[in-house]
Every structure is written in C-alpha cells, then in structure tokens.
Amino acid sequence: MKAVTMADVARHANVSKSTVSQYVNNRFDYMSEETKKRIEQTIIELDYRPNILARSLKQKSTTTIGVIVANILHTFSTQVIRTIEDECNEAGFHVMVCNADDDPEKEKKYIEMLRAKQVDGIIILPTGNNIALYEEMVKSKYPVVFVDRTVPNMKIPSVMLDNERAAGLAVEHLLQNGYERIGIITNVVKNVTPRVERINGYKNALINNDVSVNEDYIKNLEVTQVAQGLQEMLLLQPPPQAILAGNDLVLIEVLKHIKRKEIQIPSELAVIGIDEVSFSEFYEPPLTIVEQPTIEIGKKAAELLLKIITDKESVPEEEIYRFEPVLNIRESSKRIQS
C-alpha cells in the first residue's frame, strides 16, 4: 500500500503543501481555525504519518537526544531520566534511553549507535573508560553532557552531587548522635567519581572530628558481596556501631543481611544510606537518608544540553555543576542511649 504523502493531504484538504507543512510543524500564526480543522480531519481520515527522517535531514535536526545511564537499577538514574524527559518534552525533543550496565564496551556501542541515528546530543552517566570516544566528541563539538560522574581532563560539562559533602553529612550526624565506630560500604565500579569522593568525604569527616580512620571499616565490593563484607565487618573486635551505605543498591543488600541476622536498628547497628529510596519512610524503623536533588540535577543536565544544541557556539559557564545533598533524619540513626 502506497504511503500517504504531504501532497496527498494538501490535495484532499484543498490547501497548499506549505500550509500542511506549517501545520505539521505547529506553526499556526497565519492559519485560520477552519483551515487547521480541515487539515487535522484530513490527516486522520488519510492516516497520514509525517516522514520524520526526511524532515530531520531537511532541518538538520532529529529533535531527539540520547541518555546513556550507567545502571538503570539505581533510583537516582530513573529519577534523573524522568526529569530529563519532562524537560525535553516541553522543549519539543524526544528521548532515547540506553542502559550501559557500567560496561565500557556497551557504552561505546550505544554512543556510536546514537550518533549514527543522528540524535542531536547525548547525556551520559559515563563509565569513564572511553576516553578516545569522549575526546572525539569534544573535538567535533558534538553536544554532550555528563551526569553524576566526571572524567579527568575532559572538557565536557558535568552535573553531579557534592559527594564529599554527602558522606560528610552522614558521618557528622552519626558522630553527633554518639556513634564513633562508623563503617562505609560502597560498590565496585572502576574510576567512578561518586565512590571515590564519598569515601574521601567519609574519611575527612572523621579526621576533622578527631576520630581515627579504621581501614577495616571501609569496604568496596560488588553488590553481590555486600552481605559477606558486612558480616566480616560485624565480626571485627570491636565492630562498627553504624554503617553508611554508599548508594541505594548497597543499602538494600545491607538491610537484607540485617533482617536475616535479626540485627536491631539502631540499638545494635545504626544505618544511613546515600540516595533516597521509595521505602525509606515506611521501613521499620524509618531510614535516615542523604538525598540527592535528582530533579534539579536532571533539569540542569537537560537545560545544558538543549542550550548547547540550539546554540552551537555557546560555552557552559562551568565545567562541573555541583548540587547540595539533603540529610533526611529518621529513626535508623537515633542517638545512642547513655
């Protein structure tokens, strides 16, 4: 069956082809309501579908951006994606989402695929291991923005949390509540900014409060090894009094182990997580969380990319945009009873 063309719509609606083109592109400035209605009815009647590829070639824009997330299982990733999609939708852009699973090779394939599909720009939560590819995008002035992570010596704007402050807030809160033996568990991802910065923030907060750093209380593990690592930490003499989970996936594994071992929170072990989770308020006891401002981060990333796309000569004001964490205090870090 032959595809319906714009010329067919114009002929059937008794208008010019350019008028149909203006209607399809939402340009109604000099179009009467009667003409708009006639074109709309004709499009429905003929089941006309605009040729997006042809239009994008003509306009040199697909009005589409790509988003490559490191791990879509993270609450942070899904919340940021949602905000990016909202912002882009409002600006008339579509979003294609890809999940790299923290795999550099997968990330590389997605970058190449999205560019082959001529998306106008890409937002990436980078693995950090495709340096040559990142450099090529910078060199060719291809619109790209990083989220959550930075890559050293790469002139690509990055939008992220103040990770050192996030870990510091958690540690300072625990110290104020009487906990001095504080452990931290993060998950293994090589060269990933948040992991490194959160451990640095944890150490600095202890040192600044004259508490010695015990390396046995620091674990960097695969998510599947978190339970074993926590158990090893709890068997130390003396064991930690509190645990800081470096992200939402680690927090879930920590809570699973605590439940299996019937450990009481916070009387036997206080718990704080970084990254708000949907169940934090109705978990028993409710969980103290250092929250990322995901809406602000996603909004800034989308605004930056869209500005670069629409103004090729624009230069971001900063290379790294940091957002402040928020400490949501609940029962899981309750003060030690003296």
Coordinates of C-alpha atoms in Angstrom, one line a residue:
M1 CA 0.0 0.0 0.0
K2 CA 1.4 3.4 -1.1
A3 CA 2.3 5.7 1.8
V4 CA 0.2 8.9 2.1
T5 CA 2.3 11.9 1.3
M6 CA 2.0 15.6 2.4
A7 CA 1.0 16.4 -1.2
D8 CA -2.0 13.9 -0.8
V9 CA -3.1 15.7 2.4
A10 CA -2.8 19.1 0.7
R11 CA -4.8 18.0 -2.3
H12 CA -7.5 16.4 -0.1
A13 CA -7.8 19.4 2.2
N14 CA -7.6 21.9 -0.7
V15 CA -4.7 23.8 0.7
S16 CA -1.0 24.2 -0.3
K17 CA 1.7 21.8 0.6
S18 CA 3.5 24.5 2.5
T19 CA 0.3 25.1 4.6
V20 CA 0.3 21.4 5.6
S21 CA 4.0 21.6 6.4
Q22 CA 3.3 24.6 8.7
Y23 CA 0.5 22.7 10.4
V24 CA 2.7 19.6 10.9
N25 CA 5.5 21.8 12.4
N26 CA 3.0 23.6 14.8
R27 CA 3.3 26.9 13.0
F28 CA -0.2 28.4 13.1
D29 CA 0.5 32.1 13.2
Y30 CA -1.4 32.9 9.9
M31 CA -3.7 29.9 9.8
S32 CA -7.4 30.1 10.4
E33 CA -9.2 27.8 12.7
E34 CA -11.2 26.4 9.8
T35 CA -8.0 25.5 7.8
K36 CA -6.5 23.9 10.9
K37 CA -9.6 21.8 11.5
R38 CA -9.8 20.8 7.8
I39 CA -6.1 19.6 7.8
E40 CA -6.5 17.8 11.1
Q41 CA -9.5 15.9 9.8
T42 CA -7.7 15.1 6.5
I43 CA -4.7 13.7 8.4
I44 CA -7.0 11.5 10.5
E45 CA -9.0 10.3 7.5
L46 CA -6.0 9.5 5.3
D47 CA -3.9 8.2 8.3
Y48 CA -1.0 10.4 7.3
R49 CA 2.3 10.0 9.2
P50 CA 5.0 12.6 8.7
N51 CA 8.3 11.3 7.4
I52 CA 10.4 12.1 10.4
L53 CA 13.7 11.1 8.7
A54 CA 13.1 13.3 5.7
R55 CA 12.1 16.3 7.9
S56 CA 15.2 15.8 10.1
L57 CA 17.5 15.7 7.1
K58 CA 16.0 19.0 5.8
Q59 CA 16.1 20.7 9.2
K60 CA 19.4 19.1 10.2
S61 CA 17.9 18.1 13.5
T62 CA 16.1 14.9 14.7
T63 CA 14.7 16.8 17.8
T64 CA 15.9 13.7 19.7
I65 CA 18.6 13.3 22.4
G66 CA 20.1 10.1 23.8
V67 CA 20.6 9.3 27.5
I68 CA 23.1 6.6 28.4
V69 CA 22.8 5.6 32.1
A70 CA 25.5 3.6 33.9
N71 CA 23.0 1.4 35.7
I72 CA 19.2 1.8 35.3
L73 CA 18.5 -0.1 38.5
H74 CA 19.7 2.9 40.6
T75 CA 16.8 5.0 41.9
F76 CA 18.9 8.0 41.1
S77 CA 19.1 7.0 37.4
T78 CA 15.3 6.6 37.0
Q79 CA 14.5 9.8 38.7
V80 CA 17.0 11.8 36.6
I81 CA 15.8 10.2 33.4
R82 CA 12.2 11.2 34.3
T83 CA 13.2 14.8 34.8
I84 CA 15.3 14.9 31.6
E85 CA 12.4 13.5 29.7
D86 CA 10.0 16.1 31.1
E87 CA 12.3 19.0 30.3
C88 CA 13.0 17.7 26.7
N89 CA 9.3 17.0 26.1
E90 CA 8.5 20.6 27.0
A91 CA 11.1 21.8 24.5
G92 CA 9.8 19.5 21.8
F93 CA 12.5 16.9 22.0
H94 CA 12.2 13.1 22.2
V95 CA 14.5 11.0 24.5
M96 CA 16.1 7.6 23.7
V97 CA 17.3 5.8 26.9
C98 CA 20.2 3.2 26.9
N99 CA 21.5 1.2 29.9
A100 CA 25.2 0.6 29.8
D101 CA 25.4 -1.7 32.9
D102 CA 28.7 0.1 33.8
D103 CA 30.2 -1.7 30.8
P104 CA 32.6 0.5 28.8
E105 CA 32.1 -1.7 25.6
K106 CA 28.4 -1.4 25.9
E107 CA 28.6 2.3 26.5
K108 CA 30.8 2.6 23.4
K109 CA 28.3 0.8 21.2
Y110 CA 25.4 3.0 22.5
I111 CA 27.3 6.2 21.8
E112 CA 28.1 5.0 18.3
M113 CA 24.6 3.9 17.7
L114 CA 23.0 7.1 18.9
R115 CA 25.3 9.2 16.8
A116 CA 24.6 7.0 13.7
K117 CA 20.9 7.7 14.3
Q118 CA 21.9 11.4 14.3
V119 CA 20.5 12.3 17.7
D120 CA 21.1 16.0 18.4
G121 CA 23.1 15.3 21.6
I122 CA 23.7 12.8 24.4
I123 CA 23.6 12.9 28.2
I124 CA 25.9 10.3 29.7
L125 CA 26.4 8.8 33.1
P126 CA 29.9 7.8 31.9
T127 CA 31.9 4.6 32.7
G128 CA 35.0 6.8 32.4
N129 CA 36.8 4.3 30.2
N130 CA 36.0 5.5 26.7
I131 CA 38.5 8.4 26.7
A132 CA 39.2 8.4 23.0
L133 CA 35.5 8.5 22.2
Y134 CA 34.8 11.3 24.7
E135 CA 37.7 13.3 23.2
E136 CA 36.4 12.8 19.7
M137 CA 33.0 14.2 20.7
V138 CA 34.7 17.2 22.3
K139 CA 36.9 17.7 19.2
S140 CA 34.0 17.6 16.8
K141 CA 31.9 19.9 19.1
Y142 CA 29.2 17.2 19.4
P143 CA 26.7 18.2 22.2
V144 CA 27.3 16.1 25.2
V145 CA 26.8 16.5 29.0
F146 CA 27.9 14.2 31.8
V147 CA 25.8 13.4 34.8
D148 CA 26.8 12.0 38.2
R149 CA 30.4 11.5 37.2
T150 CA 33.4 13.4 35.9
V151 CA 36.2 12.3 33.7
P152 CA 39.6 13.9 34.4
N153 CA 40.9 16.4 31.9
M154 CA 37.8 16.1 29.8
K155 CA 36.2 19.4 28.7
I156 CA 32.6 18.1 29.0
P157 CA 30.2 19.8 31.4
S158 CA 29.3 17.5 34.4
V159 CA 26.2 17.8 36.6
M160 CA 26.5 16.0 39.9
L161 CA 26.1 15.8 43.6
D162 CA 28.7 17.2 46.1
N163 CA 29.6 13.6 47.0
E164 CA 32.2 14.5 49.7
R165 CA 29.6 16.7 51.4
A166 CA 27.0 13.9 51.2
A167 CA 29.2 11.4 53.0
G168 CA 30.4 14.1 55.4
L169 CA 26.8 14.9 56.4
A170 CA 26.1 11.3 57.2
V171 CA 29.3 10.9 59.3
E172 CA 28.8 14.2 61.2
H173 CA 25.2 13.2 62.0
L174 CA 26.3 9.8 63.4
L175 CA 29.1 11.4 65.4
Q176 CA 26.7 13.9 66.9
N177 CA 24.4 11.0 67.9
G178 CA 27.2 9.3 69.8
Y179 CA 28.5 6.8 67.2
E180 CA 32.3 6.8 66.7
R181 CA 32.9 3.4 65.1
I182 CA 31.4 4.1 61.7
G183 CA 31.8 1.8 58.7
I184 CA 31.2 2.5 55.0
I185 CA 30.3 0.1 52.2
T186 CA 30.4 1.2 48.5
N187 CA 30.2 -1.0 45.4
V188 CA 33.0 -1.6 42.9
V189 CA 33.0 0.5 39.7
K190 CA 36.4 1.4 38.5
N191 CA 37.3 5.1 38.1
V192 CA 33.8 6.2 39.2
T193 CA 33.7 9.7 40.8
P194 CA 31.0 9.2 43.4
R195 CA 32.6 6.1 45.0
V196 CA 36.0 7.9 45.4
E197 CA 34.5 11.2 46.6
R198 CA 32.2 9.6 49.1
I199 CA 35.0 7.6 50.7
N200 CA 37.1 10.8 50.8
G201 CA 34.2 12.6 52.4
Y202 CA 33.8 9.9 55.0
K203 CA 37.5 9.9 55.9
N204 CA 37.7 13.7 56.1
A205 CA 34.6 14.0 58.3
L206 CA 36.2 11.5 60.8
I207 CA 39.6 13.2 60.7
N208 CA 38.0 16.7 61.1
N209 CA 36.3 15.4 64.3
D210 CA 39.5 13.9 65.7
V211 CA 38.3 10.3 65.1
S212 CA 40.8 7.9 63.7
V213 CA 40.1 6.2 60.3
N214 CA 40.0 2.4 60.6
E215 CA 40.6 0.9 57.2
D216 CA 38.9 -2.3 58.3
Y217 CA 35.7 -0.3 58.4
I218 CA 35.9 0.6 54.7
K219 CA 34.6 -1.9 52.1
N220 CA 34.5 -1.5 48.3
L221 CA 32.6 -4.5 47.0
E222 CA 30.5 -6.0 44.2
V223 CA 26.8 -5.7 45.2
T224 CA 26.6 -9.5 45.5
Q225 CA 29.4 -9.4 48.1
V226 CA 27.9 -6.7 50.3
A227 CA 26.3 -9.1 52.8
Q228 CA 29.5 -11.1 53.2
G229 CA 31.5 -7.9 53.6
L230 CA 29.1 -6.5 56.2
Q231 CA 29.3 -9.8 58.2
E232 CA 33.1 -9.7 58.2
M233 CA 32.9 -6.1 59.5
L234 CA 30.5 -7.0 62.2
L235 CA 32.8 -9.8 63.4
L236 CA 35.7 -7.4 64.0
Q237 CA 36.7 -6.6 67.6
P238 CA 35.3 -4.0 68.1
P239 CA 32.7 -4.0 65.4
P240 CA 31.3 -0.8 63.9
Q241 CA 28.3 0.8 65.6
A242 CA 26.9 2.3 62.4
I243 CA 27.1 1.7 58.7
L244 CA 27.0 4.2 55.8
A245 CA 25.7 2.5 52.6
G246 CA 27.3 4.3 49.6
N247 CA 24.2 4.1 47.4
D248 CA 20.7 2.6 47.1
L249 CA 21.7 -0.8 45.8
V250 CA 24.3 -1.2 48.7
L251 CA 21.6 -0.1 51.2
I252 CA 19.2 -2.8 50.0
E253 CA 21.8 -5.5 50.5
V254 CA 22.8 -4.2 53.9
L255 CA 19.1 -4.2 55.0
K256 CA 18.6 -7.8 53.7
H257 CA 21.6 -9.0 55.7
I258 CA 20.4 -7.2 58.8
K259 CA 17.0 -8.7 58.5
R260 CA 18.4 -12.2 58.0
K261 CA 20.6 -11.9 61.1
E262 CA 17.8 -10.3 63.1
I263 CA 20.0 -7.3 64.0
Q264 CA 18.2 -4.5 65.7
I265 CA 18.3 -1.0 64.1
P266 CA 19.6 1.3 65.6
S267 CA 20.2 -0.3 69.0
E268 CA 22.6 -2.9 67.6
L269 CA 23.6 -1.1 64.4
A270 CA 22.7 2.3 63.1
V271 CA 22.2 2.7 59.3
I272 CA 22.3 5.6 56.9
G273 CA 22.1 5.4 53.1
I274 CA 23.1 7.8 50.3
D275 CA 20.3 8.0 47.7
E276 CA 16.7 8.3 48.7
V277 CA 14.6 5.1 48.3
S278 CA 10.8 4.7 48.0
F279 CA 10.5 2.7 51.1
S280 CA 12.6 4.8 53.5
E281 CA 9.8 6.4 55.4
F282 CA 7.7 3.2 56.0
Y283 CA 10.6 0.8 56.6
E284 CA 10.8 -0.2 60.2
P285 CA 12.5 1.8 61.6
P286 CA 12.3 4.6 59.1
L287 CA 15.7 5.1 57.4
T288 CA 17.9 8.2 57.6
I289 CA 19.0 9.0 54.1
V290 CA 21.3 11.6 52.4
E291 CA 19.2 12.5 49.4
Q292 CA 20.4 13.7 46.0
P293 CA 18.3 16.6 44.5
T294 CA 17.6 14.4 41.4
I295 CA 15.0 16.8 39.9
E296 CA 17.5 19.7 40.0
I297 CA 20.3 17.6 38.6
G298 CA 18.2 16.2 35.7
K299 CA 16.8 19.6 34.9
K300 CA 20.2 21.2 34.8
A301 CA 21.6 18.4 32.6
A302 CA 18.7 18.8 30.1
E303 CA 18.9 22.6 30.1
L304 CA 22.7 22.5 29.5
L305 CA 22.4 20.0 26.6
L306 CA 19.5 21.8 24.9
K307 CA 21.3 25.1 25.1
I308 CA 24.4 23.6 23.5
I309 CA 22.3 22.0 20.8
T310 CA 20.4 25.2 20.0
D311 CA 23.4 27.4 20.2
K312 CA 26.4 25.6 18.8
E313 CA 28.7 28.5 19.8
S314 CA 27.6 28.6 23.5
V315 CA 30.1 27.6 26.1
P316 CA 29.0 26.3 29.5
E317 CA 29.7 28.7 32.3
E318 CA 31.3 26.0 34.4
E319 CA 32.8 22.6 33.8
I320 CA 31.3 21.0 36.9
Y321 CA 27.9 21.9 38.4
R322 CA 27.6 20.6 42.0
F323 CA 24.4 20.2 43.9
E324 CA 24.0 20.1 47.7
P325 CA 22.8 16.9 49.4
V326 CA 19.9 16.9 51.9
L327 CA 20.0 14.9 55.1
N328 CA 16.6 13.3 55.9
I329 CA 16.9 12.3 59.6
R330 CA 14.7 9.4 60.7
E331 CA 14.8 6.6 63.3
S332 CA 17.6 4.4 61.9
S333 CA 20.3 6.7 63.2
K334 CA 18.7 7.5 66.5
R335 CA 21.0 8.8 69.2
I336 CA 22.8 6.2 71.4
Q337 CA 21.1 5.9 74.8
S338 CA 23.7 6.6 77.5

